[in-house]
Amino acid sequence: MSLQNEPLTPLEGYAETVYRANDIPEQSYAPQNEMLRGRILETRLPWGSYLGVNPTTYQYSESWFQEYEYIADDYHDHTMINERRWSQYVDENVGALYRICRFLLFLYSHGFSFILPGGGRAGGGVIFTGIMAFCTILFIFAADTLLQAFTPLAIMLAICGSATLILYFWDKYELRFYKSNRNWTDELAFCRRTGMVKTSIGDFHFYEFDAYIEMTVGAQGSQFHSLKVIHRYPHRSQLPHTKDPLEFSFTVDGSIAQLYAAWDMLQRYMDVSQPLPDIPQVEPFRHLDPTTKAYDEAGKRGRPATYWRDLYANSSAEELKALRDAHRAGVDSAAWAGRPDLMELSVPNYRETRKGEPEDVNAFGRFPWKAGEFLDRPESVPPSEDVAERQNNDDTAR
C-alpha cells in the first residue's frame, strides 16, 4: 500500500476535542520546565511526519494471541488497547494481602526456578544448585555421614524444584488471573474518541504533551533509554504533594529507533484523521472506529479483516521469529531523522525550546561515546502543504 494523497475524513462518532494533526490549535508559549532539570532528556521527538512504522514489541507480540484466544469475547475490555482508549493502568480487583503474597511468590518462583519464564533457558535455580553441589564436593569428607553431607544439596534441590513447578503453573494459568482480576482502567488512558489524556488530576489535550528519549545510567555505567511523554505546561498539571511533572512511560524492546516507532504509533492512534495502527492488539476492533472502518471498507488496508489472527494461528514459532527479526531490522533502518516538527506551527517558542536531533538515531545512544552529530530539524510547513507525508503507511511495518 502506498501513501495516500488525500487526508482521511473521520465520520461521526468522535468528540469535538479529538486530535487531528492537520488541526492543532494555537497554544501558549512553552515554559522552561524547571522540574526537568537534572534529567538526561537527550532528544525531543517530532510531531507529525508519520512513517507508519510500529515498534516490533506491538507488531509481533509474543503474548498477544495467547491472551486473545483465552479472553475471547471479553478481550475488548481486558486488553490494554482498544479502539477507544490506550490504557496506562491496571485496576486489579484484589486486596493488599493478595498483592503482597503474589509479589513474594513471583520473586521466589522467578528467582529460584531451574528455567526462566517460557522455558528453554537456565534460571537462577541452576546457579544456586551448582554452587551448593560444588560446596558439597568440597566438604563431603568433613561431614560425619553422607546424609549430613548431602542434606543441604537436597534442600536446595527441593527449593528450586518447587520454584520451577510454581513457575510452570504461573506461565500456564496466569491468564485466569488476568481475566478475573486485571482490568485495564479507562480512567488513566490516552483516549482516541475524545483526543484527551485522562489522569487522576484531570483531563488534558493530547497535543499538550511532548515526547522525549530519556537516558538513565545504571550502577555499572550502563545506559538505558526510555520514551517519556511529558506534559508541556507543568504549572497546569503538577501532581499533588510532589514536584514531579505529569508524564507517561512507554517501554519497548530493542534499539532507540523502536522508541521513535512507539511515538509514531501513539500519534497515529490518537489522530482520528488516520486509521488505527495496523497491529494485532486492535485488529478485532477496527470496525468499531469510524475512520478505520471507512478506510478498510474502501480497500485501503489491503489485508483481510482477520489478517493478524490468521497469521498467529497458522505460523510456527520459528516463522514468527523470522518475521519479528525482519521487522526489527526495518524499524532500525527507517528514516527517523531529518523530519520537521509540526508543533512548531502551534507553539510560538517551540523551536527555541527543542532538544537537538541526532543525525543517526541509533548511533547517538551507544556507550561510552555518542557517535554522529546533533542537527537542527528542517522548518515545518503548514499541514495543507505536507499532507502526503502525514498519511498512514503500515507497509513498512509488515
Short mmCIF file of C-alpha atoms in Angstrom, two decimals:
data_model
loop_
_atom_site.label_atom_id
_atom_site.label_comp_id
_atom_site.label_asym_id
_atom_site.label_seq_id
_atom_site.Cartn_x
_atom_site.Cartn_y
_atom_site.Cartn_z
CA MET A 1 0.00 0.00 0.00
CA SER A 2 1.43 3.33 -0.99
CA LEU A 3 0.97 6.66 0.73
CA GLN A 4 -2.40 8.21 0.10
CA ASN A 5 -2.52 11.68 -1.45
CA GLU A 6 -5.73 12.72 0.27
CA PRO A 7 -6.38 13.07 4.01
CA LEU A 8 -8.80 10.63 5.60
CA THR A 9 -12.05 12.24 6.68
CA PRO A 10 -13.35 10.96 10.04
CA LEU A 11 -17.04 10.17 10.26
CA GLU A 12 -19.38 10.89 13.13
CA GLY A 13 -18.64 9.25 16.45
CA TYR A 14 -15.89 11.50 17.82
CA ALA A 15 -15.97 14.37 20.29
CA GLU A 16 -15.20 17.93 19.21
CA THR A 17 -11.94 17.76 21.16
CA VAL A 18 -10.43 14.96 19.06
CA TYR A 19 -6.84 15.26 17.91
CA ARG A 20 -6.08 15.83 14.23
CA ALA A 21 -2.55 16.56 13.08
CA ASN A 22 -3.89 18.96 10.47
CA ASP A 23 -5.95 20.92 13.00
CA ILE A 24 -3.80 21.61 16.08
CA PRO A 25 -4.96 24.88 17.70
CA GLU A 26 -2.65 27.70 18.69
CA GLN A 27 -1.24 27.28 22.17
CA SER A 28 0.60 29.38 24.72
CA TYR A 29 4.35 29.68 25.00
CA ALA A 30 6.13 26.58 26.26
CA PRO A 31 7.68 27.38 29.65
CA GLN A 32 11.16 26.27 30.62
CA ASN A 33 10.28 23.32 32.80
CA GLU A 34 12.44 23.63 35.91
CA MET A 35 11.21 20.26 37.16
CA LEU A 36 13.00 18.52 34.29
CA ARG A 37 16.44 19.78 35.30
CA GLY A 38 18.83 17.03 36.34
CA ARG A 39 17.25 14.51 33.98
CA ILE A 40 19.01 13.42 30.81
CA LEU A 41 16.41 14.11 28.12
CA GLU A 42 18.57 13.51 25.09
CA THR A 43 16.20 14.45 22.30
CA ARG A 44 12.62 15.58 21.81
CA LEU A 45 10.75 13.62 19.15
CA PRO A 46 8.86 15.46 16.40
CA TRP A 47 5.11 15.76 15.97
CA GLY A 48 3.59 14.62 12.67
CA SER A 49 5.53 13.44 9.62
CA TYR A 50 4.40 9.88 10.28
CA LEU A 51 6.39 6.99 8.90
CA GLY A 52 3.63 4.48 9.65
CA VAL A 53 6.13 2.19 11.39
CA ASN A 54 5.09 0.36 14.56
CA PRO A 55 7.52 -0.93 17.21
CA THR A 56 8.30 -4.62 16.99
CA THR A 57 7.00 -5.24 20.51
CA TYR A 58 3.49 -4.34 19.33
CA GLN A 59 3.71 -5.57 15.73
CA TYR A 60 4.85 -9.05 16.74
CA SER A 61 3.79 -9.52 20.35
CA GLU A 62 4.68 -12.91 21.78
CA SER A 63 1.77 -12.91 24.23
CA TRP A 64 -0.94 -11.29 22.12
CA PHE A 65 -2.53 -14.36 20.52
CA GLN A 66 -2.48 -16.36 23.76
CA GLU A 67 -4.37 -13.60 25.55
CA TYR A 68 -6.75 -13.10 22.64
CA GLU A 69 -7.68 -16.79 22.48
CA TYR A 70 -8.15 -17.21 26.21
CA ILE A 71 -10.06 -14.00 26.96
CA ALA A 72 -12.20 -14.43 23.83
CA ASP A 73 -15.40 -12.36 23.92
CA ASP A 74 -14.17 -10.22 26.83
CA TYR A 75 -10.95 -9.21 25.06
CA HIS A 76 -12.24 -5.69 24.29
CA ASP A 77 -12.32 -4.65 27.96
CA HIS A 78 -9.39 -6.75 29.18
CA THR A 79 -6.77 -5.54 26.72
CA MET A 80 -4.54 -2.51 27.12
CA ILE A 81 -5.53 -1.00 23.75
CA ASN A 82 -8.89 -0.92 22.04
CA GLU A 83 -10.49 1.48 19.55
CA ARG A 84 -11.45 3.95 22.31
CA ARG A 85 -8.53 4.14 24.71
CA TRP A 86 -4.90 3.16 25.25
CA SER A 87 -4.93 2.40 28.95
CA GLN A 88 -1.96 3.15 31.20
CA TYR A 89 -3.01 1.40 34.39
CA VAL A 90 -4.33 -1.97 35.51
CA ASP A 91 -7.03 -1.71 38.17
CA GLU A 92 -6.93 -5.06 39.95
CA ASN A 93 -9.89 -6.23 41.98
CA VAL A 94 -7.73 -7.78 44.70
CA GLY A 95 -6.73 -6.90 48.26
CA ALA A 96 -3.38 -5.67 49.57
CA LEU A 97 -2.55 -9.02 51.21
CA TYR A 98 -3.09 -10.81 47.90
CA ARG A 99 -0.78 -8.36 46.12
CA ILE A 100 1.98 -8.85 48.71
CA CYS A 101 1.73 -12.64 48.66
CA ARG A 102 1.70 -12.70 44.86
CA PHE A 103 4.76 -10.45 44.71
CA LEU A 104 6.69 -12.70 47.10
CA LEU A 105 5.59 -15.79 45.18
CA PHE A 106 6.69 -14.11 41.96
CA LEU A 107 10.15 -13.37 43.39
CA TYR A 108 10.52 -16.92 44.66
CA SER A 109 9.33 -18.70 41.53
CA HIS A 110 11.22 -16.49 39.08
CA GLY A 111 14.40 -16.26 41.16
CA PHE A 112 14.89 -19.89 42.17
CA SER A 113 13.41 -21.77 39.21
CA PHE A 114 15.62 -24.01 37.07
CA ILE A 115 14.11 -22.37 33.99
CA LEU A 116 13.14 -18.84 33.01
CA PRO A 117 9.54 -17.90 32.07
CA GLY A 118 8.68 -19.55 28.78
CA GLY A 119 11.19 -22.34 29.36
CA GLY A 120 14.25 -23.21 27.33
CA ARG A 121 16.78 -21.16 29.32
CA ALA A 122 18.53 -21.77 32.63
CA GLY A 123 17.24 -19.81 35.60
CA GLY A 124 18.62 -18.87 39.00
CA GLY A 125 17.97 -22.35 40.38
CA VAL A 126 20.73 -23.78 38.20
CA ILE A 127 23.25 -21.32 39.66
CA PHE A 128 22.20 -21.87 43.29
CA THR A 129 22.16 -25.66 42.91
CA GLY A 130 25.54 -25.61 41.15
CA ILE A 131 27.09 -23.60 43.99
CA MET A 132 25.62 -25.94 46.58
CA ALA A 133 26.83 -29.01 44.65
CA PHE A 134 30.35 -27.54 44.49
CA CYS A 135 30.30 -26.88 48.25
CA THR A 136 29.06 -30.43 48.88
CA ILE A 137 32.02 -31.88 46.97
CA LEU A 138 34.46 -29.71 48.92
CA PHE A 139 33.14 -30.65 52.35
CA ILE A 140 31.93 -34.21 51.76
CA PHE A 141 34.87 -35.71 53.63
CA ALA A 142 34.46 -33.31 56.57
CA ALA A 143 30.93 -34.49 57.28
CA ASP A 144 30.25 -37.29 59.75
CA THR A 145 27.87 -39.09 57.38
CA LEU A 146 26.88 -38.94 53.71
CA LEU A 147 23.37 -37.97 54.81
CA GLN A 148 24.78 -34.95 56.61
CA ALA A 149 26.90 -34.02 53.59
CA PHE A 150 24.11 -34.21 51.03
CA THR A 151 21.29 -32.71 53.13
CA PRO A 152 22.00 -29.05 52.14
CA LEU A 153 22.10 -30.04 48.45
CA ALA A 154 18.83 -31.96 48.81
CA ILE A 155 17.19 -28.94 50.47
CA MET A 156 18.37 -26.65 47.69
CA LEU A 157 17.08 -29.08 45.06
CA ALA A 158 13.70 -29.14 46.80
CA ILE A 159 13.55 -25.33 47.00
CA CYS A 160 14.47 -24.84 43.34
CA GLY A 161 12.30 -27.72 42.19
CA SER A 162 9.27 -26.24 43.97
CA ALA A 163 10.01 -22.84 42.41
CA THR A 164 10.21 -24.45 38.97
CA LEU A 165 6.85 -26.16 39.49
CA ILE A 166 5.22 -22.91 40.63
CA LEU A 167 6.66 -21.05 37.63
CA TYR A 168 5.31 -23.71 35.28
CA PHE A 169 1.77 -23.29 36.63
CA TRP A 170 2.23 -19.50 36.70
CA ASP A 171 3.01 -19.47 32.98
CA LYS A 172 0.17 -21.85 32.21
CA TYR A 173 -2.62 -20.29 34.26
CA GLU A 174 -1.64 -16.62 34.62
CA LEU A 175 -4.35 -15.62 32.13
CA ARG A 176 -7.00 -16.90 34.53
CA PHE A 177 -5.99 -14.14 36.94
CA TYR A 178 -5.72 -11.69 34.04
CA LYS A 179 -9.36 -12.20 33.10
CA SER A 180 -10.85 -12.40 36.57
CA ASN A 181 -8.81 -9.75 38.40
CA ARG A 182 -6.94 -7.49 35.98
CA ASN A 183 -8.95 -4.72 34.41
CA TRP A 184 -7.33 -2.05 32.25
CA THR A 185 -8.89 1.15 33.53
CA ASP A 186 -10.44 3.86 31.37
CA GLU A 187 -9.56 6.48 33.99
CA LEU A 188 -5.85 6.70 33.14
CA ALA A 189 -5.57 6.48 29.39
CA PHE A 190 -4.96 8.11 26.02
CA CYS A 191 -8.47 8.41 24.57
CA ARG A 192 -8.83 8.41 20.78
CA ARG A 193 -12.54 9.27 20.67
CA THR A 194 -12.03 12.50 22.66
CA GLY A 195 -8.41 13.43 21.96
CA MET A 196 -7.85 13.74 25.69
CA VAL A 197 -5.39 12.15 28.11
CA LYS A 198 -7.29 11.10 31.21
CA THR A 199 -5.40 11.28 34.51
CA SER A 200 -6.15 11.29 38.22
CA ILE A 201 -5.80 15.09 38.31
CA GLY A 202 -7.94 15.90 35.28
CA ASP A 203 -8.10 15.55 31.51
CA PHE A 204 -5.55 17.20 29.22
CA HIS A 205 -5.37 17.62 25.46
CA PHE A 206 -3.04 15.15 23.78
CA TYR A 207 -1.29 17.93 21.84
CA GLU A 208 -0.15 19.47 25.15
CA PHE A 209 2.33 16.63 25.68
CA ASP A 210 5.82 16.20 24.25
CA ALA A 211 7.81 13.02 23.72
CA TYR A 212 11.42 12.69 24.87
CA ILE A 213 14.05 9.99 24.83
CA GLU A 214 15.32 9.82 28.40
CA MET A 215 18.62 8.21 29.29
CA THR A 216 19.35 6.79 32.73
CA VAL A 217 22.68 5.39 33.88
CA GLY A 218 22.90 2.16 35.83
CA ALA A 219 25.18 1.39 38.74
CA GLN A 220 27.78 -0.16 36.43
CA GLY A 221 27.68 2.70 33.94
CA SER A 222 25.21 1.02 31.59
CA GLN A 223 22.84 3.28 29.68
CA PHE A 224 19.10 2.70 29.46
CA HIS A 225 16.76 4.63 27.18
CA SER A 226 13.01 5.04 27.52
CA LEU A 227 10.23 7.05 25.90
CA LYS A 228 8.72 9.71 28.15
CA VAL A 229 5.57 11.59 27.18
CA ILE A 230 5.59 14.70 29.39
CA HIS A 231 3.01 17.48 29.79
CA ARG A 232 4.37 20.69 28.30
CA TYR A 233 2.67 23.01 30.83
CA PRO A 234 3.54 21.65 34.30
CA HIS A 235 2.04 24.68 36.08
CA ARG A 236 -1.36 23.33 34.98
CA SER A 237 -0.70 19.69 35.77
CA GLN A 238 1.57 19.48 38.80
CA LEU A 239 0.93 16.29 40.72
CA PRO A 240 -0.33 16.87 44.29
CA HIS A 241 2.23 16.61 47.11
CA THR A 242 5.10 16.31 44.66
CA LYS A 243 7.13 18.36 42.21
CA ASP A 244 7.10 15.64 39.57
CA PRO A 245 5.66 16.57 36.16
CA LEU A 246 2.72 14.71 34.68
CA GLU A 247 4.24 12.08 32.42
CA PHE A 248 3.85 8.61 30.98
CA SER A 249 6.46 5.98 30.15
CA PHE A 250 6.39 3.65 27.17
CA THR A 251 8.68 0.64 27.14
CA VAL A 252 9.63 -1.29 24.03
CA ASP A 253 12.37 -3.81 23.36
CA GLY A 254 15.38 -3.13 21.19
CA SER A 255 17.03 -0.05 19.80
CA ILE A 256 16.33 3.65 20.22
CA ALA A 257 14.59 3.55 16.83
CA GLN A 258 11.94 1.37 18.48
CA LEU A 259 11.15 4.30 20.80
CA TYR A 260 10.72 6.56 17.77
CA ALA A 261 8.34 3.97 16.34
CA ALA A 262 6.36 3.88 19.59
CA TRP A 263 5.83 7.66 19.43
CA ASP A 264 4.87 7.39 15.76
CA MET A 265 2.30 4.73 16.63
CA LEU A 266 0.86 6.65 19.61
CA GLN A 267 0.36 9.76 17.46
CA ARG A 268 -1.40 7.79 14.73
CA TYR A 269 -3.54 6.07 17.34
CA MET A 270 -4.74 9.44 18.68
CA ASP A 271 -5.06 11.12 15.27
CA VAL A 272 -8.61 10.49 14.01
CA SER A 273 -7.63 11.61 10.52
CA GLN A 274 -5.68 8.33 10.43
CA PRO A 275 -6.90 4.74 10.76
CA LEU A 276 -5.88 2.80 13.84
CA PRO A 277 -2.32 1.44 13.68
CA ASP A 278 -2.36 -1.95 11.98
CA ILE A 279 -1.22 -4.02 14.95
CA PRO A 280 -2.66 -7.30 16.26
CA GLN A 281 -4.00 -5.87 19.52
CA VAL A 282 -6.54 -3.58 17.87
CA GLU A 283 -7.39 -5.65 14.78
CA PRO A 284 -10.57 -7.08 16.39
CA PHE A 285 -11.86 -3.52 16.94
CA ARG A 286 -11.04 -1.84 13.61
CA HIS A 287 -14.69 -1.97 12.51
CA LEU A 288 -15.71 -0.10 15.69
CA ASP A 289 -13.67 3.00 14.85
CA PRO A 290 -15.39 5.24 12.25
CA THR A 291 -12.25 6.41 10.43
CA THR A 292 -10.70 2.95 10.38
CA LYS A 293 -13.93 1.30 9.24
CA ALA A 294 -14.19 3.70 6.28
CA TYR A 295 -10.51 3.15 5.47
CA ASP A 296 -10.87 -0.64 5.46
CA GLU A 297 -14.16 -0.66 3.55
CA ALA A 298 -12.51 1.47 0.85
CA GLY A 299 -9.94 -1.30 0.44
CA LYS A 300 -7.03 0.86 1.57
CA ARG A 301 -5.82 -1.54 4.25
CA GLY A 302 -5.12 -4.23 1.67
CA ARG A 303 -5.47 -7.07 4.17
CA PRO A 304 -8.20 -9.48 5.26
CA ALA A 305 -10.15 -8.41 8.35
CA THR A 306 -8.54 -11.23 10.37
CA TYR A 307 -5.03 -10.92 8.96
CA TRP A 308 -3.18 -10.93 12.29
CA ARG A 309 -5.38 -13.57 13.91
CA ASP A 310 -4.83 -15.93 10.98
CA LEU A 311 -1.10 -15.20 10.86
CA TYR A 312 -0.58 -16.10 14.51
CA ALA A 313 -2.89 -19.11 14.32
CA ASN A 314 -1.16 -20.62 11.30
CA SER A 315 2.51 -19.67 11.82
CA SER A 316 5.11 -21.61 13.77
CA ALA A 317 7.29 -20.05 16.44
CA GLU A 318 10.22 -20.12 14.00
CA GLU A 319 8.22 -18.32 11.30
CA LEU A 320 7.07 -15.63 13.73
CA LYS A 321 10.63 -15.16 14.95
CA ALA A 322 11.83 -14.66 11.38
CA LEU A 323 9.10 -12.08 10.79
CA ARG A 324 9.95 -10.38 14.08
CA ASP A 325 13.65 -10.18 13.25
CA ALA A 326 12.96 -8.79 9.77
CA HIS A 327 10.58 -6.20 11.19
CA ARG A 328 13.12 -5.15 13.84
CA ALA A 329 15.69 -4.55 11.09
CA GLY A 330 13.13 -2.50 9.18
CA VAL A 331 12.42 -0.29 12.19
CA ASP A 332 16.14 0.30 12.77
CA SER A 333 16.72 1.30 9.16
CA ALA A 334 13.73 3.65 8.84
CA ALA A 335 14.45 7.34 8.16
CA TRP A 336 13.62 8.70 11.61
CA ALA A 337 15.97 11.69 11.46
CA GLY A 338 15.57 14.85 9.40
CA ARG A 339 11.80 15.27 9.76
CA PRO A 340 10.11 18.62 10.53
CA ASP A 341 8.19 19.12 13.78
CA LEU A 342 4.55 20.05 13.20
CA MET A 343 4.14 21.51 16.70
CA GLU A 344 6.35 24.45 15.75
CA LEU A 345 3.33 25.87 13.90
CA SER A 346 1.18 25.91 17.06
CA VAL A 347 3.54 26.82 19.93
CA PRO A 348 5.29 30.19 19.37
CA ASN A 349 8.61 29.38 21.02
CA TYR A 350 8.60 25.65 20.35
CA ARG A 351 11.66 25.66 18.09
CA GLU A 352 13.67 27.59 20.67
CA THR A 353 12.89 25.07 23.42
CA ARG A 354 13.66 21.98 21.36
CA LYS A 355 16.32 19.42 22.05
CA GLY A 356 18.76 18.65 19.25
CA GLU A 357 18.10 15.78 16.91
CA PRO A 358 20.73 13.09 16.29
CA GLU A 359 21.86 12.59 12.74
CA ASP A 360 21.95 8.83 13.33
CA VAL A 361 19.12 7.80 15.66
CA ASN A 362 20.63 4.50 16.75
CA ALA A 363 24.24 5.67 16.91
CA PHE A 364 23.76 8.52 19.37
CA GLY A 365 22.82 6.20 22.21
CA ARG A 366 25.83 3.90 22.02
CA PHE A 367 28.07 3.56 25.05
CA PRO A 368 30.51 5.00 26.01
CA TRP A 369 30.54 7.84 23.44
CA LYS A 370 27.76 9.21 21.35
CA ALA A 371 28.51 8.86 17.66
CA GLY A 372 27.49 11.32 14.99
CA GLU A 373 26.17 14.86 15.26
CA PHE A 374 23.09 16.65 16.54
CA LEU A 375 21.34 18.63 13.83
CA ASP A 376 18.63 21.24 13.56
CA ARG A 377 15.30 19.99 12.27
CA PRO A 378 14.06 21.37 8.96
CA GLU A 379 11.42 24.09 9.13
CA SER A 380 7.89 22.76 9.38
CA VAL A 381 5.33 23.67 6.72
CA PRO A 382 1.56 24.09 7.14
CA PRO A 383 -0.31 20.76 7.11
CA SER A 384 -2.08 21.56 3.85
CA GLU A 385 1.30 21.53 2.11
CA ASP A 386 2.51 18.40 3.86
CA VAL A 387 -0.47 16.06 3.64
CA ALA A 388 1.20 13.15 1.88
CA GLU A 389 3.95 12.76 4.45
CA ARG A 390 1.46 12.51 7.30
CA GLN A 391 -0.67 9.74 5.89
CA ASN A 392 -0.74 6.27 7.31
CA ASN A 393 1.63 3.74 5.77
CA ASP A 394 1.75 0.41 7.54
CA ASP A 395 3.52 -1.25 4.59
CA THR A 396 6.90 -0.83 6.26
CA ALA A 397 5.55 -2.48 9.39
CA ARG A 398 4.52 -5.69 7.68
#
